[in-house]
Short mmCIF file of C-alpha atoms in Angstrom, two decimals:
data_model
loop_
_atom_site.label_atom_id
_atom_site.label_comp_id
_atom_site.label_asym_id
_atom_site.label_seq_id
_atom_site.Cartn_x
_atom_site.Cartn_y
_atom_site.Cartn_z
CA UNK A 191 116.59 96.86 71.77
CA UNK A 192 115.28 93.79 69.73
CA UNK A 193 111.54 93.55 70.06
CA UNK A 194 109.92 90.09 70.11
CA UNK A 195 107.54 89.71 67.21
CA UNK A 196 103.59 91.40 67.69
CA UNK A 197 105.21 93.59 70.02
CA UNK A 198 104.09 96.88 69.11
CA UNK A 199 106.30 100.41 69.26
CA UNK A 200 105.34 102.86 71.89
CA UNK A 201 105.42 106.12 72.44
CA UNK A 202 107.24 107.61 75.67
CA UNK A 203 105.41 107.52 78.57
CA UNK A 204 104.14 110.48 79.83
CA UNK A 205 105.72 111.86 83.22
CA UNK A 206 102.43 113.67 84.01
CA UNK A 207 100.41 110.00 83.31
CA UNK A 208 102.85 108.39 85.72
CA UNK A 209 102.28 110.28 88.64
CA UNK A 210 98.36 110.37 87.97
CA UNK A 211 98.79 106.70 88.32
CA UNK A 212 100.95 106.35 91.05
CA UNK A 213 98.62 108.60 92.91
CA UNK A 214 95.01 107.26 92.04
CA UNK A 215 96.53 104.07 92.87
CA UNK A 216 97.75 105.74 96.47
CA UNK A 217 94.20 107.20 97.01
CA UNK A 218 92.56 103.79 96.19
CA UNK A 219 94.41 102.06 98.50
CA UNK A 220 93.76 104.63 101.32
CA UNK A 221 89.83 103.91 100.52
CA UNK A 222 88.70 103.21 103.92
CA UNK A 223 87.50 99.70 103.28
CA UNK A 224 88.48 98.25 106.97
CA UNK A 225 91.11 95.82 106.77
CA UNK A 226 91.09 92.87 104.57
CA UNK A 227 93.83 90.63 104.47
CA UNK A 228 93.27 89.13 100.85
CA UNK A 229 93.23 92.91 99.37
CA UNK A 230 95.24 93.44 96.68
CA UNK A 231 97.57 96.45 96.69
CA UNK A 232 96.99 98.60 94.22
CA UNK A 233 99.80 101.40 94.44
CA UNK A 234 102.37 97.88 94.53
CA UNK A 235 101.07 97.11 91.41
CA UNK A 236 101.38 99.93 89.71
CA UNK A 237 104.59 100.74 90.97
CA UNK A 238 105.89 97.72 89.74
CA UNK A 239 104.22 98.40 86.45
CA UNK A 240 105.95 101.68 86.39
CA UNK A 241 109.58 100.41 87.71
CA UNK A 242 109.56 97.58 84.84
CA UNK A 243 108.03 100.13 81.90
CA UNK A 244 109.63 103.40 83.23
CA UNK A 245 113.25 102.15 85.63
CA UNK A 246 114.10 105.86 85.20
CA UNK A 247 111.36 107.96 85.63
CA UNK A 248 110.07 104.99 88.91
CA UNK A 249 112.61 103.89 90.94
CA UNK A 250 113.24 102.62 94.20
CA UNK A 251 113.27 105.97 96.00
CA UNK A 252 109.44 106.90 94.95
CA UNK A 253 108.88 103.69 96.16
CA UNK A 254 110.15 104.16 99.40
CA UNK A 255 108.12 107.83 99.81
CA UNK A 256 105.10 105.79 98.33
CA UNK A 257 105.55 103.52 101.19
CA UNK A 258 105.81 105.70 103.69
CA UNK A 259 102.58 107.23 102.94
CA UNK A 260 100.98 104.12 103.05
CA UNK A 261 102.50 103.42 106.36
CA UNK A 262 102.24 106.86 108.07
CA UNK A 263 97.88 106.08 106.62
CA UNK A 264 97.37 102.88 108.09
CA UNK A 265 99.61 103.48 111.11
CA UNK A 266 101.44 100.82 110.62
CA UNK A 267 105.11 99.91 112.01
CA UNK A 268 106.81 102.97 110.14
CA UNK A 269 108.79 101.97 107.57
CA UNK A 270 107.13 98.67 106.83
CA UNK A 271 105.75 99.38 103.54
CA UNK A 272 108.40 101.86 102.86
CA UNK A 273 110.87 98.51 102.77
CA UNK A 274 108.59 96.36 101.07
CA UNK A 275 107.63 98.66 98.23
CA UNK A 276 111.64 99.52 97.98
CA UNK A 277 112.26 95.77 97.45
CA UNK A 278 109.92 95.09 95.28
CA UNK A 279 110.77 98.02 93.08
CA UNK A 280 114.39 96.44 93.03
CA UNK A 281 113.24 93.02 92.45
CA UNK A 282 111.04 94.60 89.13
CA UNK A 283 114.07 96.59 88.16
CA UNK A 284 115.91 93.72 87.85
CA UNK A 285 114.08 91.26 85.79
CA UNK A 286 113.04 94.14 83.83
CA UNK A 287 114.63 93.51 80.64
CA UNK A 288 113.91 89.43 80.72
CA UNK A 289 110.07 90.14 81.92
CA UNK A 290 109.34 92.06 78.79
CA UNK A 291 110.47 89.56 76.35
CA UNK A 292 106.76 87.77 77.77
CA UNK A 293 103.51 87.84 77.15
CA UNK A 294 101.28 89.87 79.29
CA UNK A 295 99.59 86.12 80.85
CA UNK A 296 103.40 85.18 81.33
CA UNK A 297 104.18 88.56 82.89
CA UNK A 298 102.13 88.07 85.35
CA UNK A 299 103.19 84.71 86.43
CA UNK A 300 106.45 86.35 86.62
CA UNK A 301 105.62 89.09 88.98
CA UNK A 302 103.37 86.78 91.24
CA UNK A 303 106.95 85.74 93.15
CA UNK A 304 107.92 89.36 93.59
CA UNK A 305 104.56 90.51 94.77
CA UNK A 306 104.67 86.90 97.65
CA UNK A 307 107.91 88.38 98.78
CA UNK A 308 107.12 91.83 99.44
CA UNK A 309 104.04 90.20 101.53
CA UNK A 310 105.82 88.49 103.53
CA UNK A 311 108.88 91.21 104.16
CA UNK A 312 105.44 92.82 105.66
CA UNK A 313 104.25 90.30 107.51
CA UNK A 314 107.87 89.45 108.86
CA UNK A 315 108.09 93.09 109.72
CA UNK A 316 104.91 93.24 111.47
CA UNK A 317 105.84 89.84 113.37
CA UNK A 318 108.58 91.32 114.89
CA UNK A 319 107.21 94.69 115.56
CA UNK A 320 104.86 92.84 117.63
CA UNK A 321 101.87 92.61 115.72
CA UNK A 322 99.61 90.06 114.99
CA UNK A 323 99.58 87.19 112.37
CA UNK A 324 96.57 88.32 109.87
CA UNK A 325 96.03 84.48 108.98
CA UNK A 326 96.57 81.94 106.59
CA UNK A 327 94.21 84.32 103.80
CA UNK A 328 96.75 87.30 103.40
CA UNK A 329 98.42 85.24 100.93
CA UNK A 330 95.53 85.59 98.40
CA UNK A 331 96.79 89.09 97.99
CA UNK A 332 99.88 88.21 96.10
CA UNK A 333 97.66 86.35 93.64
CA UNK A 334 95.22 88.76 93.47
CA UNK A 335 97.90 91.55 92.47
CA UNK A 336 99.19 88.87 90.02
CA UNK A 337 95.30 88.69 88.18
CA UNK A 338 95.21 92.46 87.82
CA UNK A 339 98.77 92.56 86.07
CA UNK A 340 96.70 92.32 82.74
CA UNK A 341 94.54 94.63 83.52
CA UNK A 342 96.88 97.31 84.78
CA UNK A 343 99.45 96.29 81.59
CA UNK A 344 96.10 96.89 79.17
CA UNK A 345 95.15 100.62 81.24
CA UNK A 346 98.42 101.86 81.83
CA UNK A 347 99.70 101.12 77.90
CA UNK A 348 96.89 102.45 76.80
CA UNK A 349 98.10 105.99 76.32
CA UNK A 350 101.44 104.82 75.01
CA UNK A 351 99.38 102.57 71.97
CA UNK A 352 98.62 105.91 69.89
CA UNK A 353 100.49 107.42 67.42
CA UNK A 354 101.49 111.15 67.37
CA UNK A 355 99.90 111.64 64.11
CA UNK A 356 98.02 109.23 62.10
CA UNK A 357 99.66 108.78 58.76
CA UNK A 358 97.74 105.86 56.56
CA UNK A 359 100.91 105.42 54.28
CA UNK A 360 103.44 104.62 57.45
CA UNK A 361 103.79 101.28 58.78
CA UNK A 362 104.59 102.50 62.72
#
C-alpha cells in the first residue's frame, strides 16, 4: 500500500490490545452515569477505530455481540445497538482505505456522518419500538464521538508507534 507522506510505519496491532480496548471501552460505557442524551459512545468509537485500523481482526460480527451487550445493559429494545454498531462497523469498513489517506482532524470529519447515522438507526429503532423521543440534544453525541476521534487515534496508535528494537543506524 502507498503511504501518504509523514505517515509513519506501524507495527501490527496487538490482538490482546484490541480486546483490552474494546472492553474498557464496554465497561465505560456501562458506568452508571444515568442517562444523558448528548453522551458520547465510547465502545462506537473504538469499534470504529478498530474496524478502520484492524477490518480483520474487528468486524461487523464483534460489533453486533458488542451491541448486544450494550443493549441486554441498558435494557433497551434488544437488538437496537446490536444493528447500529453492525452498521456502523460496515459503514467504517468501507471507507476504510479512502479515510486513511487523511489527516487525523480530517478523519474525524469523516467519521462524524457515520457516527449521525448510527444515532439515528437508534433513535428510529426506539421510535418504533415505542419509546420516547430523547430530544433535540441527542444529536450532540455524534459530534462529541467525532472530537474524541483524535484522541482515541493518538491512544490507540500509541502502542503500534514503537519499534521492535531500537537500531540508531535504521531509518524505520
Amino acid at each position: 500500500m502507498i503511504m501518504r507522506s509523514g505517515q509513519q510505519l506501524l507495527l501490527p496491532a496487538s490482538p490482546v490490545f484490541i480486546w483490552c480496548t474494546l472492553i474498557a471501552a464496554l465497561l465505560l460505557d456501562m458506568l452508571p452515569l444515568g442517562r444523558i442524551p448528548w453522551m458520547p459512545e465510547f465502545l462506537a468509537l473504538v469499534l470504529v477505530f478498530w474496524s478502520v485500523h484492524q477490518p480483520l481482526k474487528v468486524g461487523i460480527g464483534i460489533a453486533f455481540m458488542f451491541g448486544l451487550a450494550i443493549d441486554v445493559h441498558q435494557t433497551s429494545l434488544l437488538g437496537q445497538h446490536a444493528f447500529s454498531y453492525t452498521m456502523l462497523s460496515f459503514l467504517a469498513a468501507m471507507i476504510q482505505r479512502r479515510l486513511l489517506w487523511f489527516t487525523v482532524p480530517l478523519q474525524a470529519l469523516q467519521v462524524l456522518p457515520l457516527f449521525a447515522a448510527a444515532h439515528g438507526a437508534e433513535i428510529i429503532l426506539r421510535l418504533l419500538g415505542g419509546g420516547v423521543f430523547p430530544g433535540w440534544i441527542v444529536l450532540l453525541a455524534p459530534l462529541a464521538e467525532a472530537l474524541l476521534w483524535p484522541v482515541a487515534s493518538v491512544l490507540l496508535l500509541v502502542p503500534q508507534l514503537r519499534t521492535p528494537d531500537r537500531d540508531e543506524n535504521r531509518p524505520l
